């Protein structure tokens, strides 16, 4: 009936596995839980080996790093049931009816996305940018996500039929960060029905500002590469719309020159305790333009 899939990298997955197993047993489901570590060779995998002692659960250590998408693809290929739920390893279901809310949609020809919740109590100067961006741009109720369903596609918490997942993931060949843009674009190009529900996972880990900025740069490089390959033409991405407007009016070089003197101040603000999201948008647009001329 249900395969619960947990992509892992250098993380103790055992508590999450125990929680979803408990919910599955209460519902008397036919299920499996599969967790694959993506070649981290972490000492935490000694803890993860305990997963193999849980009935209907298994932990697998990859011998090489496949990347986020290929690890998710391997999970789907390894699964034995037709319906898949993906849960990121650094998250926790917010409520005890997490699985129950998902299985209510089994049988529908749709992707079902549950959403995310970010814990504001973990706010620090070092992680202020990631948390502020997440709370303002990513943490949305289902009614808001439904207004623009493909924009809020997120691979960290969703359910779909195995065949649909395999078809989508096999079209993504990039190993880098930011592939949810591509994932959403693929679903839109397929006219795949998307359902958003209020069934969030709590994101447990805060992310350092500098790490988040580097991941953002990787995501923008990935975005531009796929834009040039015409893989995301139908997807609604605000930063790409702004770039295309500058491109249409041949203003990219002028924009880069005008904003060059701001570059240092932009990064200082983004690493501060109270980063400005408008300046972050400006930083992202400038980086995307810089990638386009290199």
Tab-separated table of C-alpha atoms in Angstrom:
chain	number	residue	atom	x	y	z
A	1	UNK	CA	0.000	0.000	0.000
A	2	UNK	CA	2.451	2.680	1.230
A	3	UNK	CA	6.206	3.229	1.049
A	4	UNK	CA	7.524	5.939	3.364
A	5	UNK	CA	10.825	7.156	1.931
A	6	UNK	CA	13.421	9.159	3.843
A	7	UNK	CA	16.439	10.562	1.970
A	8	UNK	CA	19.307	10.982	4.416
A	9	UNK	CA	22.767	12.540	4.549
A	10	UNK	CA	24.861	12.677	7.731
A	11	UNK	CA	21.806	12.649	10.017
A	12	UNK	CA	20.267	10.470	12.722
A	13	UNK	CA	17.080	9.244	11.032
A	14	UNK	CA	16.055	6.835	13.798
A	15	UNK	CA	13.669	9.189	15.710
A	16	UNK	CA	11.788	10.095	12.513
A	17	UNK	CA	11.484	6.439	11.505
A	18	UNK	CA	10.103	5.575	14.954
A	19	UNK	CA	7.492	8.332	14.722
A	20	UNK	CA	6.150	7.390	11.290
A	21	UNK	CA	6.236	3.687	12.180
A	22	UNK	CA	4.095	4.400	15.251
A	23	UNK	CA	1.529	6.261	13.129
A	24	UNK	CA	1.467	3.519	10.489
A	25	UNK	CA	0.898	0.798	13.104
A	26	UNK	CA	-2.001	2.712	14.671
A	27	UNK	CA	-3.634	2.929	11.231
A	28	UNK	CA	-2.975	-0.797	10.630
A	29	UNK	CA	-1.404	-0.020	7.267
A	30	UNK	CA	0.470	-2.302	4.926
A	31	UNK	CA	3.656	-0.270	4.751
A	32	UNK	CA	7.416	-0.076	4.575
A	33	UNK	CA	9.904	2.582	5.627
A	34	UNK	CA	13.075	2.969	3.569
A	35	UNK	CA	15.903	5.331	4.499
A	36	UNK	CA	18.957	5.724	2.257
A	37	UNK	CA	22.039	7.667	3.319
A	38	UNK	CA	23.580	9.321	0.260
A	39	UNK	CA	27.191	8.290	0.706
A	40	UNK	CA	27.991	10.471	3.725
A	41	UNK	CA	29.999	7.726	5.510
A	42	UNK	CA	28.905	9.468	8.707
A	43	UNK	CA	29.374	8.034	12.199
A	44	UNK	CA	25.667	8.746	12.660
A	45	UNK	CA	24.999	5.777	10.415
A	46	UNK	CA	25.892	3.556	13.369
A	47	UNK	CA	22.744	4.925	15.031
A	48	UNK	CA	20.823	4.520	11.794
A	49	UNK	CA	21.605	0.808	11.714
A	50	UNK	CA	19.014	0.444	14.498
A	51	UNK	CA	16.401	1.125	11.818
A	52	UNK	CA	17.062	-2.359	10.439
A	53	UNK	CA	15.791	-3.850	13.706
A	54	UNK	CA	12.350	-2.296	13.134
A	55	UNK	CA	9.879	-4.559	11.286
A	56	UNK	CA	8.997	-3.183	7.836
A	57	UNK	CA	11.891	-0.705	7.952
A	58	UNK	CA	15.352	-0.706	6.442
A	59	UNK	CA	18.382	1.563	6.310
A	60	UNK	CA	20.740	1.506	3.328
A	61	UNK	CA	24.155	3.177	3.060
A	62	UNK	CA	25.055	4.230	-0.479
A	63	UNK	CA	28.701	3.670	-1.323
A	64	UNK	CA	28.894	6.918	-3.309
A	65	UNK	CA	27.217	10.305	-3.240
A	66	UNK	CA	24.454	10.369	-5.853
A	67	UNK	CA	23.022	13.822	-5.144
A	68	UNK	CA	19.600	14.844	-3.845
A	69	UNK	CA	17.545	13.876	-6.903
A	70	UNK	CA	19.296	10.584	-7.670
A	71	UNK	CA	18.976	9.511	-4.040
A	72	UNK	CA	15.236	10.201	-4.195
A	73	UNK	CA	15.098	8.263	-7.449
A	74	UNK	CA	16.899	5.317	-5.837
A	75	UNK	CA	14.378	5.379	-2.987
A	76	UNK	CA	11.501	5.168	-5.465
A	77	UNK	CA	13.170	2.344	-7.378
A	78	UNK	CA	13.821	0.458	-4.121
A	79	UNK	CA	10.242	0.830	-2.861
A	80	UNK	CA	7.814	-2.097	-3.139
A	81	UNK	CA	4.454	-0.293	-2.960
A	82	UNK	CA	2.594	1.941	-5.421
A	83	UNK	CA	2.093	4.971	-3.171
A	84	UNK	CA	5.100	6.916	-1.924
A	85	UNK	CA	5.470	9.481	0.838
A	86	UNK	CA	8.739	11.431	0.919
A	87	UNK	CA	9.832	13.050	4.182
A	88	UNK	CA	13.137	14.898	4.561
A	89	UNK	CA	15.263	13.462	7.343
A	90	UNK	CA	15.719	16.784	9.176
A	91	UNK	CA	11.973	17.262	9.642
A	92	UNK	CA	9.293	15.950	12.002
A	93	UNK	CA	5.553	15.528	11.298
A	94	UNK	CA	3.736	18.330	13.095
A	95	UNK	CA	0.737	16.236	14.099
A	96	UNK	CA	-0.117	12.667	15.041
A	97	UNK	CA	-2.503	12.328	12.078
A	98	UNK	CA	0.239	12.977	9.521
A	99	UNK	CA	-0.076	9.653	7.691
A	100	UNK	CA	-3.859	9.570	8.101
A	101	UNK	CA	-4.195	12.908	6.290
A	102	UNK	CA	-2.109	11.624	3.397
A	103	UNK	CA	-3.769	8.232	2.949
A	104	UNK	CA	-7.129	9.989	2.598
A	105	UNK	CA	-5.835	10.983	-0.862
A	106	UNK	CA	-4.598	7.547	-1.968
A	107	UNK	CA	-6.184	6.631	-5.276
A	108	UNK	CA	-6.328	10.188	-6.574
A	109	UNK	CA	-4.262	10.859	-9.678
A	110	UNK	CA	-2.430	13.732	-8.007
A	111	UNK	CA	0.678	14.849	-6.203
A	112	UNK	CA	-0.217	15.827	-2.644
A	113	UNK	CA	1.987	18.361	-0.831
A	114	UNK	CA	1.731	18.869	2.918
A	115	UNK	CA	3.816	22.007	3.425
A	116	UNK	CA	6.446	22.998	5.972
A	117	UNK	CA	6.633	24.830	9.286
A	118	UNK	CA	9.791	26.587	10.461
A	119	UNK	CA	10.381	26.971	14.190
A	120	UNK	CA	11.025	30.661	14.932
A	121	UNK	CA	12.373	29.843	18.399
A	122	UNK	CA	15.634	28.743	16.769
A	123	UNK	CA	16.306	32.254	15.399
A	124	UNK	CA	19.916	33.424	15.707
A	125	UNK	CA	21.984	36.008	13.854
A	126	UNK	CA	23.873	33.206	12.107
A	127	UNK	CA	20.641	31.731	10.723
A	128	UNK	CA	18.426	34.819	10.470
A	129	UNK	CA	18.302	34.995	6.661
A	130	UNK	CA	17.213	31.399	6.107
A	131	UNK	CA	14.539	31.587	8.782
A	132	UNK	CA	13.149	34.948	7.627
A	133	UNK	CA	13.007	33.807	4.001
A	134	UNK	CA	11.353	30.545	5.013
A	135	UNK	CA	8.724	32.151	7.249
A	136	UNK	CA	7.821	34.813	4.671
A	137	UNK	CA	8.159	32.970	1.362
A	138	UNK	CA	7.935	29.218	1.943
A	139	UNK	CA	5.733	28.604	4.981
A	140	UNK	CA	2.237	28.956	3.519
A	141	UNK	CA	-1.150	27.498	4.364
A	142	UNK	CA	-2.707	25.192	1.779
A	143	UNK	CA	-5.238	27.835	0.727
A	144	UNK	CA	-2.365	30.160	-0.257
A	145	UNK	CA	-0.297	27.468	-1.977
A	146	UNK	CA	-3.314	26.356	-3.997
A	147	UNK	CA	-3.519	29.775	-5.684
A	148	UNK	CA	-0.224	29.018	-7.453
A	149	UNK	CA	0.146	25.254	-6.995
A	150	UNK	CA	3.274	24.569	-9.048
A	151	UNK	CA	5.218	27.438	-7.467
A	152	UNK	CA	4.948	25.754	-4.065
A	153	UNK	CA	6.025	22.276	-5.136
A	154	UNK	CA	8.407	21.040	-2.448
A	155	UNK	CA	10.121	17.663	-2.450
A	156	UNK	CA	10.618	17.537	1.320
A	157	UNK	CA	7.046	16.472	2.182
A	158	UNK	CA	4.714	14.956	-0.400
A	159	UNK	CA	2.816	11.871	-1.546
A	160	UNK	CA	2.371	10.588	-5.089
A	161	UNK	CA	1.993	7.409	-7.126
A	162	UNK	CA	5.271	5.608	-7.756
A	163	UNK	CA	4.952	5.695	-11.550
A	164	UNK	CA	4.423	9.468	-11.533
A	165	UNK	CA	7.428	10.031	-9.270
A	166	UNK	CA	9.711	7.876	-11.412
A	167	UNK	CA	8.621	9.694	-14.562
A	168	UNK	CA	9.301	13.125	-13.055
A	169	UNK	CA	12.591	12.374	-11.293
A	170	UNK	CA	14.057	10.681	-14.364
A	171	UNK	CA	13.767	14.016	-16.181
A	172	UNK	CA	16.025	15.824	-13.697
A	173	UNK	CA	19.718	15.262	-14.331
A	174	UNK	CA	21.260	17.974	-12.166
A	175	UNK	CA	22.922	17.109	-8.852
A	176	UNK	CA	22.906	20.629	-7.418
A	177	UNK	CA	20.666	22.500	-4.995
A	178	UNK	CA	17.390	24.078	-6.106
A	179	UNK	CA	15.781	21.339	-8.173
A	180	UNK	CA	12.302	21.979	-6.753
A	181	UNK	CA	12.072	24.696	-9.421
A	182	UNK	CA	12.571	22.021	-12.061
A	183	UNK	CA	10.314	19.533	-10.287
A	184	UNK	CA	7.436	22.024	-10.287
A	185	UNK	CA	8.016	22.900	-13.925
A	186	UNK	CA	7.913	19.235	-14.953
A	187	UNK	CA	4.623	18.681	-13.132
A	188	UNK	CA	3.164	21.774	-14.774
A	189	UNK	CA	4.313	20.716	-18.259
A	190	UNK	CA	2.628	17.340	-17.681
A	191	UNK	CA	-0.563	19.063	-16.466
A	192	UNK	CA	-0.186	16.845	-13.418
A	193	UNK	CA	-2.887	17.606	-10.825
A	194	UNK	CA	-1.413	19.024	-7.624
A	195	UNK	CA	-3.231	19.109	-4.287
A	196	UNK	CA	-1.993	21.188	-1.361
A	197	UNK	CA	-3.118	20.229	2.141
A	198	UNK	CA	-2.301	21.465	5.637
A	199	UNK	CA	-0.147	18.549	6.786
A	200	UNK	CA	3.213	20.148	7.525
A	201	UNK	CA	6.505	18.836	8.725
A	202	UNK	CA	8.515	20.906	11.186
A	203	UNK	CA	11.963	21.775	9.841
A	204	UNK	CA	14.306	20.981	12.722
A	205	UNK	CA	17.615	22.357	11.520
A	206	UNK	CA	18.534	26.039	11.236
A	207	UNK	CA	20.920	26.942	8.428
A	208	UNK	CA	23.859	29.305	8.651
A	209	UNK	CA	23.483	32.473	6.552
A	210	UNK	CA	26.668	31.878	4.576
A	211	UNK	CA	25.681	28.286	3.817
A	212	UNK	CA	22.230	29.429	2.684
A	213	UNK	CA	23.724	32.135	0.454
A	214	UNK	CA	26.010	29.585	-1.223
A	215	UNK	CA	23.087	27.193	-1.720
A	216	UNK	CA	21.095	30.074	-3.193
A	217	UNK	CA	23.887	30.762	-5.681
A	218	UNK	CA	23.945	27.086	-6.682
A	219	UNK	CA	20.170	27.107	-7.094
A	220	UNK	CA	20.314	30.212	-9.305
A	221	UNK	CA	23.049	28.693	-11.482
A	222	UNK	CA	20.915	25.572	-11.804
A	223	UNK	CA	17.869	27.709	-12.596
A	224	UNK	CA	19.658	29.617	-15.359
A	225	UNK	CA	21.091	26.436	-16.871
A	226	UNK	CA	17.637	24.884	-17.100
A	227	UNK	CA	16.084	28.126	-18.346
A	228	UNK	CA	18.523	28.113	-21.260
A	229	UNK	CA	17.577	24.477	-21.955
A	230	UNK	CA	13.888	25.532	-22.066
A	231	UNK	CA	13.057	23.227	-19.165
A	232	UNK	CA	11.268	25.829	-17.051
A	233	UNK	CA	9.548	28.123	-19.534
A	234	UNK	CA	6.071	27.492	-18.112
A	235	UNK	CA	6.973	27.704	-14.438
A	236	UNK	CA	6.124	30.768	-12.331
A	237	UNK	CA	9.342	31.929	-10.684
A	238	UNK	CA	9.394	35.587	-9.653
A	239	UNK	CA	13.167	36.025	-9.845
A	240	UNK	CA	13.229	34.549	-13.353
A	241	UNK	CA	10.406	36.861	-14.460
A	242	UNK	CA	12.450	39.855	-13.282
A	243	UNK	CA	15.517	38.551	-15.133
A	244	UNK	CA	13.536	38.017	-18.347
A	245	UNK	CA	12.238	41.587	-18.140
A	246	UNK	CA	15.792	42.944	-17.923
A	247	UNK	CA	16.825	40.625	-20.745
A	248	UNK	CA	13.939	41.757	-22.961
A	249	UNK	CA	14.898	45.438	-22.597
A	250	UNK	CA	18.658	44.702	-22.890
A	251	UNK	CA	19.278	46.102	-19.403
A	252	UNK	CA	21.322	43.313	-17.842
A	253	UNK	CA	24.735	44.985	-18.259
A	254	UNK	CA	23.391	48.325	-17.021
A	255	UNK	CA	21.764	46.658	-14.010
A	256	UNK	CA	25.038	44.918	-13.114
A	257	UNK	CA	26.986	48.195	-13.330
A	258	UNK	CA	24.445	50.141	-11.260
A	259	UNK	CA	24.355	47.511	-8.511
A	260	UNK	CA	28.105	46.796	-8.484
A	261	UNK	CA	28.779	49.405	-5.789
A	262	UNK	CA	26.104	47.801	-3.567
A	263	UNK	CA	27.483	44.268	-3.666
A	264	UNK	CA	29.435	44.432	-0.399
A	265	UNK	CA	26.644	46.184	1.496
A	266	UNK	CA	24.128	43.642	0.224
A	267	UNK	CA	26.082	40.706	1.601
A	268	UNK	CA	26.688	42.497	4.914
A	269	UNK	CA	22.944	43.022	5.321
A	270	UNK	CA	22.146	39.416	4.450
A	271	UNK	CA	24.512	38.186	7.151
A	272	UNK	CA	23.093	40.537	9.790
A	273	UNK	CA	20.580	39.754	12.547
A	274	UNK	CA	17.775	41.480	10.620
A	275	UNK	CA	18.285	40.829	6.890
A	276	UNK	CA	16.095	42.639	4.379
A	277	UNK	CA	14.276	40.326	1.954
A	278	UNK	CA	14.010	43.028	-0.723
A	279	UNK	CA	17.800	43.294	-0.646
A	280	UNK	CA	17.994	39.507	-0.810
A	281	UNK	CA	15.819	39.602	-3.942
A	282	UNK	CA	18.145	42.241	-5.386
A	283	UNK	CA	21.157	40.086	-4.518
A	284	UNK	CA	19.578	37.055	-6.203
A	285	UNK	CA	18.648	39.011	-9.325
A	286	UNK	CA	22.146	40.440	-9.560
A	287	UNK	CA	23.701	36.991	-9.201
A	288	UNK	CA	21.392	35.535	-11.861
A	289	UNK	CA	22.349	38.348	-14.242
A	290	UNK	CA	26.051	37.784	-13.504
A	291	UNK	CA	25.692	34.071	-14.288
A	292	UNK	CA	24.042	34.936	-17.604
A	293	UNK	CA	26.987	37.024	-18.858
A	294	UNK	CA	29.752	34.637	-17.747
